[in-house]
Short mmCIF file of C-alpha atoms and ligand atoms in Angstrom, two decimals:
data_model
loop_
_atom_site.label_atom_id
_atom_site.label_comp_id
_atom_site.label_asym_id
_atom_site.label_seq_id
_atom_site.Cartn_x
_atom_site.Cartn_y
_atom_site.Cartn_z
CA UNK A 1 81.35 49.43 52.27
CA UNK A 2 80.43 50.73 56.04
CA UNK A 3 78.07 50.75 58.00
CA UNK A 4 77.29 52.86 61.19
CA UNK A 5 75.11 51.76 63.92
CA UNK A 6 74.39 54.98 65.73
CA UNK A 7 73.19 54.13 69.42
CA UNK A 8 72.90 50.35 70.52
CA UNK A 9 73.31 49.03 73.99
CA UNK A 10 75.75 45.95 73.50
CA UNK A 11 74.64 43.04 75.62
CA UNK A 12 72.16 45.64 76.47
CA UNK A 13 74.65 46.96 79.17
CA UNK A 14 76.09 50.54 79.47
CA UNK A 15 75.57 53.69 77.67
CA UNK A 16 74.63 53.54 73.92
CA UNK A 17 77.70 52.70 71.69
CA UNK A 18 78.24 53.53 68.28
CA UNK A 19 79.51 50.61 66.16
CA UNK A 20 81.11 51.28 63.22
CA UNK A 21 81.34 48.28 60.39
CA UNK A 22 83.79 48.19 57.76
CA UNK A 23 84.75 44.99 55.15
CA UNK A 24 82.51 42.94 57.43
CA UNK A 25 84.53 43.44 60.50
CA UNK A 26 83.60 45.89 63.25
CA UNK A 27 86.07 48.54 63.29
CA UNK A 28 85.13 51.05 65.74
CA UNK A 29 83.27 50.97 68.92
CA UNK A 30 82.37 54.14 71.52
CA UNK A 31 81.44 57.83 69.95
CA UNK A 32 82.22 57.38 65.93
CA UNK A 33 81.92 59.84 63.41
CA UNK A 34 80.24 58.33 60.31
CA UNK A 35 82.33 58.42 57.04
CA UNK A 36 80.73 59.71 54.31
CA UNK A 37 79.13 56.83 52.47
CA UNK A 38 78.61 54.78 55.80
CA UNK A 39 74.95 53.43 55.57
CA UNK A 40 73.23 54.86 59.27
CA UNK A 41 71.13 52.32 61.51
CA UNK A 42 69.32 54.65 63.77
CA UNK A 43 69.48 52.82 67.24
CA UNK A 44 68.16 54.01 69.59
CA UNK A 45 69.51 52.40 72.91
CA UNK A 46 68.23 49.34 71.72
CA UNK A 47 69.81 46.28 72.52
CA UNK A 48 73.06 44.90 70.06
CA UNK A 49 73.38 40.84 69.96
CA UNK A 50 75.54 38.84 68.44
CA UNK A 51 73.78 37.38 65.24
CA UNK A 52 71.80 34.23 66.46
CA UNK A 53 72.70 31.20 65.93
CA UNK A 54 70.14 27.90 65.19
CA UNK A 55 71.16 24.14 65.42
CA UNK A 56 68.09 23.12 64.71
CA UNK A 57 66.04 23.93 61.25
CA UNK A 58 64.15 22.29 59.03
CA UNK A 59 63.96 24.54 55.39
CA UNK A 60 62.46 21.30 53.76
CA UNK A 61 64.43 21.47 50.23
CA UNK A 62 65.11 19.54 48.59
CA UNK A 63 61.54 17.67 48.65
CA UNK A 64 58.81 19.93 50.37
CA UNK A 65 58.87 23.24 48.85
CA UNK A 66 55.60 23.76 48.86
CA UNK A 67 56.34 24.43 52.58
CA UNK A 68 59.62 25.69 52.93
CA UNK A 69 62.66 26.41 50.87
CA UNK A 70 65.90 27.71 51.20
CA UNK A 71 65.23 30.83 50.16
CA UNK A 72 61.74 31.67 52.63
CA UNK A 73 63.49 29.77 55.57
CA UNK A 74 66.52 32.07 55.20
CA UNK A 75 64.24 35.12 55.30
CA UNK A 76 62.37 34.12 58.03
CA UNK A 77 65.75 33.56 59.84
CA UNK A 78 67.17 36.43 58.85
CA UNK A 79 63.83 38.61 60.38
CA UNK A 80 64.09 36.39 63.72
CA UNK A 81 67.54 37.45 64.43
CA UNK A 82 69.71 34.81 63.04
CA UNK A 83 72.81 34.82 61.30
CA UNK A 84 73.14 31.20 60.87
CA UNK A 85 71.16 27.78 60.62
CA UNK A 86 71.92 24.25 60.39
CA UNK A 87 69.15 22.63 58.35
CA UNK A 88 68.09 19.05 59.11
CA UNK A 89 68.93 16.16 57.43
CA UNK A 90 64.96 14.91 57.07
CA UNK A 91 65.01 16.17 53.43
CA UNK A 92 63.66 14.04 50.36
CA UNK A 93 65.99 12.89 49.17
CA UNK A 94 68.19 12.72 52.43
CA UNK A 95 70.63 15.00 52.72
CA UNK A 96 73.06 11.99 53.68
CA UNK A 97 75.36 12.85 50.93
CA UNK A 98 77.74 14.98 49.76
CA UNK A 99 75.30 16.10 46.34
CA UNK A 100 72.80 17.18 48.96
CA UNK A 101 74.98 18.72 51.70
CA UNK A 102 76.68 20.50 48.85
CA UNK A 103 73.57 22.26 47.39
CA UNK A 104 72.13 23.05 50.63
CA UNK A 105 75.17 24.92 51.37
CA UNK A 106 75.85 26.49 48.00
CA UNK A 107 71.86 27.47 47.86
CA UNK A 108 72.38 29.29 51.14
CA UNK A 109 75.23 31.16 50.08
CA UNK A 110 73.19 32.24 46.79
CA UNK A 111 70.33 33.56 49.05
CA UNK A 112 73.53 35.22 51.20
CA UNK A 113 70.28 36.19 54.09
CA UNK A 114 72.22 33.98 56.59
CA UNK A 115 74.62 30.75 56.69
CA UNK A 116 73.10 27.63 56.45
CA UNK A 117 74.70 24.97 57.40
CA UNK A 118 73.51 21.77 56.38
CA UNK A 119 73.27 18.79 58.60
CA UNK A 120 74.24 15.58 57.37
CA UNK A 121 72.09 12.51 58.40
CA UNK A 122 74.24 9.82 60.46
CA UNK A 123 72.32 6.56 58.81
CA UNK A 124 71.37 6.24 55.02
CA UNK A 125 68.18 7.13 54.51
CA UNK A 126 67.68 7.62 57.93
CA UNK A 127 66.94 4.20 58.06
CA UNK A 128 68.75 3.43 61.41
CA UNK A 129 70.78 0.63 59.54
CA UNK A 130 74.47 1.39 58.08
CA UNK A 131 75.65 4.74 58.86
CA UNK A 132 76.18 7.28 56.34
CA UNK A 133 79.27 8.34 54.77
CA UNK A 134 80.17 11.16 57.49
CA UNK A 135 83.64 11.51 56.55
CA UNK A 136 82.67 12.53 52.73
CA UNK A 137 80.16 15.00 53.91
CA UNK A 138 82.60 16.41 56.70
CA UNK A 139 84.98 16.99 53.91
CA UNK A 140 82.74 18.14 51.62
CA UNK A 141 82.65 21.93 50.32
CA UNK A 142 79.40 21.59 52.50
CA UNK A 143 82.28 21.43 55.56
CA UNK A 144 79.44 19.02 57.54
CA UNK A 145 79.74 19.63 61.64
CA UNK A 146 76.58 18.41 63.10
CA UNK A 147 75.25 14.88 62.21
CA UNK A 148 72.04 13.83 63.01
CA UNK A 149 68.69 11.47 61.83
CA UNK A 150 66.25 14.14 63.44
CA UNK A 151 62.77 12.75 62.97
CA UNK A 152 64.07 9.95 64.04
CA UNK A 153 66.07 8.61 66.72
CA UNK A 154 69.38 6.09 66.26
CA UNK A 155 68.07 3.65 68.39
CA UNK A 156 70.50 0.49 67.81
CA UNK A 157 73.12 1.37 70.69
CA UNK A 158 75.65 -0.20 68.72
CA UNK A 159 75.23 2.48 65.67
CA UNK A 160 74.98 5.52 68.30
CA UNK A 161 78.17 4.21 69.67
CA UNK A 162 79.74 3.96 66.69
CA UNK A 163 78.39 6.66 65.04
CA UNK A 164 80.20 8.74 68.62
CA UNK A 165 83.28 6.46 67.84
CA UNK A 166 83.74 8.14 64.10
CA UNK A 167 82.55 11.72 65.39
CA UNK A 168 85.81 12.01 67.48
CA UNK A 169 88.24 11.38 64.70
CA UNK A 170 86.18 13.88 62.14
CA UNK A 171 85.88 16.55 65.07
CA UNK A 172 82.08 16.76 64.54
CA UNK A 173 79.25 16.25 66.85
CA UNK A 174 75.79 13.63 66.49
CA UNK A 175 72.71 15.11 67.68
CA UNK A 176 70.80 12.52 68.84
CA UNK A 177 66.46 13.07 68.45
CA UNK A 178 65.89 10.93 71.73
CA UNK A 179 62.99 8.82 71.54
CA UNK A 180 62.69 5.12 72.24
CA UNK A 181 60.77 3.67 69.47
CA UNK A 182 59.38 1.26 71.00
CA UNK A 183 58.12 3.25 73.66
CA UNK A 184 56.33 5.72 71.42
CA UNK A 185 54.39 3.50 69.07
CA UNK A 186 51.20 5.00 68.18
CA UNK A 187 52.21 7.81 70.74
CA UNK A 188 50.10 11.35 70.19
CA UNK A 189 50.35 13.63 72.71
CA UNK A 190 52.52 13.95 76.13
CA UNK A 191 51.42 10.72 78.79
CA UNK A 192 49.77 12.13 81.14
CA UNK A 193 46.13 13.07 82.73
CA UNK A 194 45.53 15.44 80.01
CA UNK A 195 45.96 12.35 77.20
CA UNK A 196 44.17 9.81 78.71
CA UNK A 197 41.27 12.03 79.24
CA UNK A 198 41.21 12.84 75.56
CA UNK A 199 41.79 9.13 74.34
CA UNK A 200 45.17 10.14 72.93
CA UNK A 201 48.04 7.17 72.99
CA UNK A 202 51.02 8.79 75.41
CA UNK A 203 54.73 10.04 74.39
CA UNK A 204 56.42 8.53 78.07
CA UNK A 205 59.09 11.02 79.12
CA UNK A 206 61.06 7.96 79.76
CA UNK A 207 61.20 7.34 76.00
CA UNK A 208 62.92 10.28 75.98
CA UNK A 209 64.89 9.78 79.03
CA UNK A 210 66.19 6.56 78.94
CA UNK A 211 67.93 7.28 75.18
CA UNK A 212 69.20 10.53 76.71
CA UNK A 213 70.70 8.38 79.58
CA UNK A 214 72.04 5.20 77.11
CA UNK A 215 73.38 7.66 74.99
CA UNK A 216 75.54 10.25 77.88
CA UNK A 217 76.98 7.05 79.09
CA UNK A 218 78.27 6.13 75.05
CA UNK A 219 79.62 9.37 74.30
CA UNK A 220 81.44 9.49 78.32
CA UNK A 221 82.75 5.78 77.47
CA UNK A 222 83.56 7.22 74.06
CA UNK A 223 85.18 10.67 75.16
CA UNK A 224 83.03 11.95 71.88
CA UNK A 225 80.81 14.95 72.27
CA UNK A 226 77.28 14.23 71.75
CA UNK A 227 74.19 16.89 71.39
CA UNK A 228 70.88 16.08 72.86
CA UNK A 229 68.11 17.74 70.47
CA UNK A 230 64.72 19.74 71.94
CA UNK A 231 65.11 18.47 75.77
CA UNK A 232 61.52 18.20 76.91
CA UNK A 233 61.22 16.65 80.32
CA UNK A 234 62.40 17.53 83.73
CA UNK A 235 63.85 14.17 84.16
CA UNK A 236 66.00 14.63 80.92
CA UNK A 237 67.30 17.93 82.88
CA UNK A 238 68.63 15.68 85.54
CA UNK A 239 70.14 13.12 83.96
CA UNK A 240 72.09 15.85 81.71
CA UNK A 241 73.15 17.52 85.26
CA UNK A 242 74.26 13.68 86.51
CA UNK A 243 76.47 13.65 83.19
CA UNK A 244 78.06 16.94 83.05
CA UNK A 245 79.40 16.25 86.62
CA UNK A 246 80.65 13.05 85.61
CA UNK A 247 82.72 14.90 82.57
CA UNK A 248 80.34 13.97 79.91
CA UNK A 249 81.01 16.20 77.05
CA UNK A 250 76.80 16.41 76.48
CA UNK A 251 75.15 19.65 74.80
CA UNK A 252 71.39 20.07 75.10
CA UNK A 253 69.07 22.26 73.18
CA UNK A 254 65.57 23.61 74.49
CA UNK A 255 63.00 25.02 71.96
CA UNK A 256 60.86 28.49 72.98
CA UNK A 257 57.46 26.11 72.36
CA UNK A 258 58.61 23.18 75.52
CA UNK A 259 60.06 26.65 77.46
CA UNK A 260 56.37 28.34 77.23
CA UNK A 261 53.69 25.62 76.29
CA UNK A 262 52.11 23.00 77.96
CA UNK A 263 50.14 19.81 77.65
CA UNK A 264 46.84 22.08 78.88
CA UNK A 265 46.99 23.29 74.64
CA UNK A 266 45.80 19.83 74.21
CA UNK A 267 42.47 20.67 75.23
CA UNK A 268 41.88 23.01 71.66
CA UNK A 269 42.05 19.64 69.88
CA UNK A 270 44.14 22.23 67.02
CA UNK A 271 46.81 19.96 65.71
CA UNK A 272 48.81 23.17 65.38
CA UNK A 273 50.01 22.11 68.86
CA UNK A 274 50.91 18.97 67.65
CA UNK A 275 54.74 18.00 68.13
CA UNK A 276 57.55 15.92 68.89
CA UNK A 277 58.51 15.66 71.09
CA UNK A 278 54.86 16.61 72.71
CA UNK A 279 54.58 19.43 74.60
CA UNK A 280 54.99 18.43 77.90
CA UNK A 281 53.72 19.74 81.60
CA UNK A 282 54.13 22.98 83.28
CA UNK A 283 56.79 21.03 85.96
CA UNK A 284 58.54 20.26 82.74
CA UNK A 285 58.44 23.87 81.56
CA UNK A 286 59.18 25.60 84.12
CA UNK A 287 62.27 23.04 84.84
CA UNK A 288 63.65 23.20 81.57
CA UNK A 289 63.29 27.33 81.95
CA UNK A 290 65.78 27.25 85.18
CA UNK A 291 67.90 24.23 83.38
CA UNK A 292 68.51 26.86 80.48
CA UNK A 293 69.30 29.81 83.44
CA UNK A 294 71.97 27.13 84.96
CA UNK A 295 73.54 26.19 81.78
CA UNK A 296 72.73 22.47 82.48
CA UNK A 297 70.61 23.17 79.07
CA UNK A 298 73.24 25.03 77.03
CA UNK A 299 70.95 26.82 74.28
CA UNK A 300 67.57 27.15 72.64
CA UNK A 301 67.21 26.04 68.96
CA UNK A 302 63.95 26.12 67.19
CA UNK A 303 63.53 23.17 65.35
CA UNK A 304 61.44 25.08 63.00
CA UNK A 305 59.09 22.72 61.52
CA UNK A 306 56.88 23.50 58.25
CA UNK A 307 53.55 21.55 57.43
CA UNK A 308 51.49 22.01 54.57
CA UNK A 309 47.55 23.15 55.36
CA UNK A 310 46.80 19.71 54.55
CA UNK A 311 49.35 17.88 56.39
CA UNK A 312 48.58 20.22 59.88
CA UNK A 313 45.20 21.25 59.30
CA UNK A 314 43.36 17.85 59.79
CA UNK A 315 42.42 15.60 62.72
CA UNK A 316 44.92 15.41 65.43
CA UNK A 317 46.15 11.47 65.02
CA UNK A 318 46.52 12.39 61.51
CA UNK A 319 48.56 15.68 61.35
CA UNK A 320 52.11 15.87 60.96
CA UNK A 321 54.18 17.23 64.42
CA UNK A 322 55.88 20.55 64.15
CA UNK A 323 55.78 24.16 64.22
CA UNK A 324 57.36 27.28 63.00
CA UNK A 325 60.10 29.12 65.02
CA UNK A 326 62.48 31.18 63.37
CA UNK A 327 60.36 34.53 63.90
CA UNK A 328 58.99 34.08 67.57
CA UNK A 329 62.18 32.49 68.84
CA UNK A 330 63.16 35.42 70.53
CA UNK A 331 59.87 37.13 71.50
CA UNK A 332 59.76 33.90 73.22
CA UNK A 333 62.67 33.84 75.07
CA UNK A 334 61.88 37.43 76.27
CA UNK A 335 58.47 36.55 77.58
CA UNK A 336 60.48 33.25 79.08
CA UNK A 337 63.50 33.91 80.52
CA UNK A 338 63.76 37.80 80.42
CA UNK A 339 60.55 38.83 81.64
CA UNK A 340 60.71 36.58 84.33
CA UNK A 341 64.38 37.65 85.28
CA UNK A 342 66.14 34.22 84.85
CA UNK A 343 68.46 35.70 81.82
CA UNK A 344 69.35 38.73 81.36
CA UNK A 345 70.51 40.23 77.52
CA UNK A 346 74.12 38.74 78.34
CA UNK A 347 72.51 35.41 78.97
CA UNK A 348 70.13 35.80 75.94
CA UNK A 349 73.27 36.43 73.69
CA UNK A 350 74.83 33.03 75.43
CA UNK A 351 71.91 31.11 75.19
CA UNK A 352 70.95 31.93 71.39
CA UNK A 353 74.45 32.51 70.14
CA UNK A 354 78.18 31.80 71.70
CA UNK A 355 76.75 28.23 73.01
CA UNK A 356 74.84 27.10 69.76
CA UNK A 357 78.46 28.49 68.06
CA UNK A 358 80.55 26.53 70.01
CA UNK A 359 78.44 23.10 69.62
CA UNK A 360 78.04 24.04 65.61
CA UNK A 361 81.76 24.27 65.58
CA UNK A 362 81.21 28.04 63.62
CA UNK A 363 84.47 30.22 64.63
CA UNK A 364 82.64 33.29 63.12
CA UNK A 365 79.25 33.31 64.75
CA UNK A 366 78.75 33.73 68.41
CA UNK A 367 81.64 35.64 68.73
CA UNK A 368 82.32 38.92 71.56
CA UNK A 369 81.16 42.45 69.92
CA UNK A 370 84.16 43.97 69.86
CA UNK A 371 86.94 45.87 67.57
CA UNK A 372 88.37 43.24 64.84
CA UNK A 373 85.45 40.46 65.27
CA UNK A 374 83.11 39.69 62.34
CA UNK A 375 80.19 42.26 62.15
CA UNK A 376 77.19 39.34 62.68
CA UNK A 377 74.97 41.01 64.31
CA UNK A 378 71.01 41.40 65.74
CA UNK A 379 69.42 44.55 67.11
CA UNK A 380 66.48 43.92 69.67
CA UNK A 381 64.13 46.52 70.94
CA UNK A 382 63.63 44.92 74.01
CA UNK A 383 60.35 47.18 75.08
CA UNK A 384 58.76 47.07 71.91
CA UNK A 385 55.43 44.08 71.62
CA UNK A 386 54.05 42.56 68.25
CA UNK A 387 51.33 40.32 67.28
CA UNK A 388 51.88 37.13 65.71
CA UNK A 389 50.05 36.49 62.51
CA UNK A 390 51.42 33.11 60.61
CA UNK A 391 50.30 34.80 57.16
CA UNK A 392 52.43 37.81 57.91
CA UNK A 393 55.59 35.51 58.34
CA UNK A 394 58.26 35.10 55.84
CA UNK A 395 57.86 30.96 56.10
CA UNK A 396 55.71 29.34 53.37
CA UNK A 397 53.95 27.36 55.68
CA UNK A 398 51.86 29.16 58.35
CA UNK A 399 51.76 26.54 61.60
CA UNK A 400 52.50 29.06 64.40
CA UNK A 401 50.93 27.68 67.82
CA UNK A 402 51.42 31.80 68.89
CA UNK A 403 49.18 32.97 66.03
CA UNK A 404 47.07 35.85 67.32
CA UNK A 405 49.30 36.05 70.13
CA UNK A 406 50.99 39.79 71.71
CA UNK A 407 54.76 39.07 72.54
CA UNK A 408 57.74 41.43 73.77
CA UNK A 409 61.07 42.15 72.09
CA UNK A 410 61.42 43.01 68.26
CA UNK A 411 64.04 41.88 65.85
CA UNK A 412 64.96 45.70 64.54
CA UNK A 413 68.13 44.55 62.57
CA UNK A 414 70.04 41.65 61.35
CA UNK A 415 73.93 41.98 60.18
CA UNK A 416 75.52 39.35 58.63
CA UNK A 417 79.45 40.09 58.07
CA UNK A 418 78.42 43.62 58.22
CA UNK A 419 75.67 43.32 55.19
CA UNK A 420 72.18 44.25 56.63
CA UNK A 421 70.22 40.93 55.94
CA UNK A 422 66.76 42.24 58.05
CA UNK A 423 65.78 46.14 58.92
CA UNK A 424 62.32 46.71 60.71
CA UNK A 425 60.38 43.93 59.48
CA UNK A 426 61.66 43.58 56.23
CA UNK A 427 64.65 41.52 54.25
CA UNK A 428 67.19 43.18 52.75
N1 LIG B 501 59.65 18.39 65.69
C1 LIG B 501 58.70 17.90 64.97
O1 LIG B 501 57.59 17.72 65.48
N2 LIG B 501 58.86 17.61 63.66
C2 LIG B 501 60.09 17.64 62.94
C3 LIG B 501 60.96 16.46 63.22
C4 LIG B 501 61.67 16.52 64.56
O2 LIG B 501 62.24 17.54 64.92
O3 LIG B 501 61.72 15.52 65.26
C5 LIG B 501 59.78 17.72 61.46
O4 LIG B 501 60.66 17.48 60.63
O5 LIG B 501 58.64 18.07 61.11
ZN1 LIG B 502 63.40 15.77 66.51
ZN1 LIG B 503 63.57 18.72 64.26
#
């Protein structure tokens, strides 16, 4: 089986390439005469990624497939670029097993439209009491990397810490949702001018702050790596900048709704703006944009969140935070970062895949386009626009905040080990 793609700018650098694909593994890159039975992608001097890379999901099966499953969260990846996902552990029943981690996993290999790797939770339950068995679900078939109680934050210090403690010896890594209970009770939209006006109870960014703080100085004290799930404040960018000097091995995430929205959406009263953590102020967004450009935010994951109609579509206190991702992700980076000249397509391809890679622990994802590496792959037509309609997208829930909205770059192609998952708008 081969596969020919006639045309593409890697990294979106150079003269067009042609890439030729055999067994799953690229075999030939420059000028490339197709073989016979090679399938043709027609490029175009479009841009060539590596296949994107998400470590932060949420399909919603087992429990909510009325809004999500496996199977329409893969397509939906597989259409926004991505090769792989690691779905959140905020399942019902929890996926703080190894029965759970184990289907997740075996269901994404089934669907075969892009890895997904399933996150195990780091307390039972996600109670924030014992901690989960980490070690069975690490050594599971499910080959668990990334812990976390997403949703929720560990909040006892001494479970984070020991929760680090056990990561270290596994070789895995706990993404901590950072959010001071206590600080949030209630809490409904960013605290701030815009909330008090409209009567809302405020998210503090120190509730986020202060856990992101606790928690670099237990994994430095530790020497365990810890991950630091949709950063949303400015002050959450500094204290991750104070860490990394001091040797903290720290990873931080940024989602494309805190890189482009603000607080000012609040004003709509639609709960489709409605997340957590709350979209913050323009200061905020427009640090976390040049925090991403610096590297002292290593990637952007989604966190992909679908809501029922009747969970989202309902008065603000009372509708569920979250919105879909998978398929704007990278229009939204473009408008972001690449419109505005902070990343170019080398940085897009570090931001979206060799960083998230590296954290997820995946040694085939993320990795250099080049003769003998796996053939995961995304083609972006960088000049091309597109209108976001959440009926039109492959999720079963339709909670886009962008709906109605005209963004640049277009997911053209998706390759995973060589197999086209995602050609012009359509699964394969
Ligand atoms: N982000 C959200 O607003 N919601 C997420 C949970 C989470 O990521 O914290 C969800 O599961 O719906
Ligand atoms: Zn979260
Ligand atoms: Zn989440």
């Amino acid at each position: 089986m081969s596969t020919l793609i006639k045309g593409a700018r890697p990294y979106g650098e150079g003269d067009p390439v042609d890439v030729l694909i055999e067994d799953g593994v690229i075999t030939a890159l420059g000028v490339v005469e197709a073989p016979e039975d090679a399938e043709v992608v027609e490029a175009g001097g479009q841009v060539l990624l590596p296949g994107f890379v998400d470590l932060h999901t949420h399909l919603r099966e087992p429990g909510r497939e009325d809004t999500e499953t496996i199977d329409s969260g893969s397509a939906a990846a597989a259409l926004g670029g991505y090769t792989a996902v690691f779905a959140m552990a905020n399942t019902d029943p929890v996926a703080d097993n190894a029965v759970i981690v184990e289907h997740v996993w075996r269901r994404g290999q089934e669907v075969g439209l892009v890895d997904v790797h399933p996150v195990g939770a780091v307390t039972v339950g996600l109670k924030g009491e014992k901690l989960a068995e980490l070690g069975t679900m690490a050594n599971s078939q499910a080959r668990v990397k990334v812990f976390s109680d997403d949703g929720l934050c560990v909040a006892d210090p001494l479970l984070m810490r020991r929760a680090l403690e056990y990561s270290t010896a596994l070789d895995v890594v706990i993404a901590q949702h950072a959010e001071e209970p206590r600080l949030t009770v209630g809490a409904q939209a960013h605290e701030g001018e815009r909330a008090a006006r409209l009567g809302y109870t405020g998210w503090p960014a120190a509730a986020e702050e202060s856990i992101v703080a606790r928690d670099c100085l237990l994994a430095l004290h530790a020497n365990a790596r810890l991950h630091v799930c949709h950063v949303s404040t400015s002050g959450t960018a500094d204290v991750l900048a104070w860490a990394k000097e001091r040797g903290t091995k720290v990873s931080a995430e940024v989602t494309p709704h805190h890189l482009l929205l603000t607080d000012e959406r609040l004003a709509t009263y639609d709960p489709v703006n409605k997340v957590n953590p709350p979209l913050r102020t323009e200061s905020d967004a427009e640090k976390l944009r040049t925090a991403l450009a610096e590297g002292v935010i290593d990637c952007v994951a989604t966190d992909h969140a679908p809501h029922a109609v009747q969970d989202k579509d309902t008065e603000w206190t009372a509708a569920r935070p979250g919105m879909l991702g998978l398929q704007t992700a990278l229009s939204i980076v473009a408008e972001t970062m690449v419109r505005t000249g902070l990343l170019d397509w080398r940085g897009v391809a570090h931001v979206m895949s060799e960083r998230p890679a590296e954290i997820g622990n995946l040694a085939d994802h993320g990795r250099p386009i080049a003769v003998g590496e796996p053939a995961n792959l995304t083609l972006v037509d960088p000049d091309a626009e597109w209108t976001v309609r959440g009926a039109e997208l492959a999720s079963i829930a339709a909670n886009t905040p962008y709906e109605g909205m005209r963004l640049p770059g277009v997911v053209t192609a998706t390759l995973l080990r060589g197999r086209l998952t995602a050609r012009d708008g359509k699964v394969c």
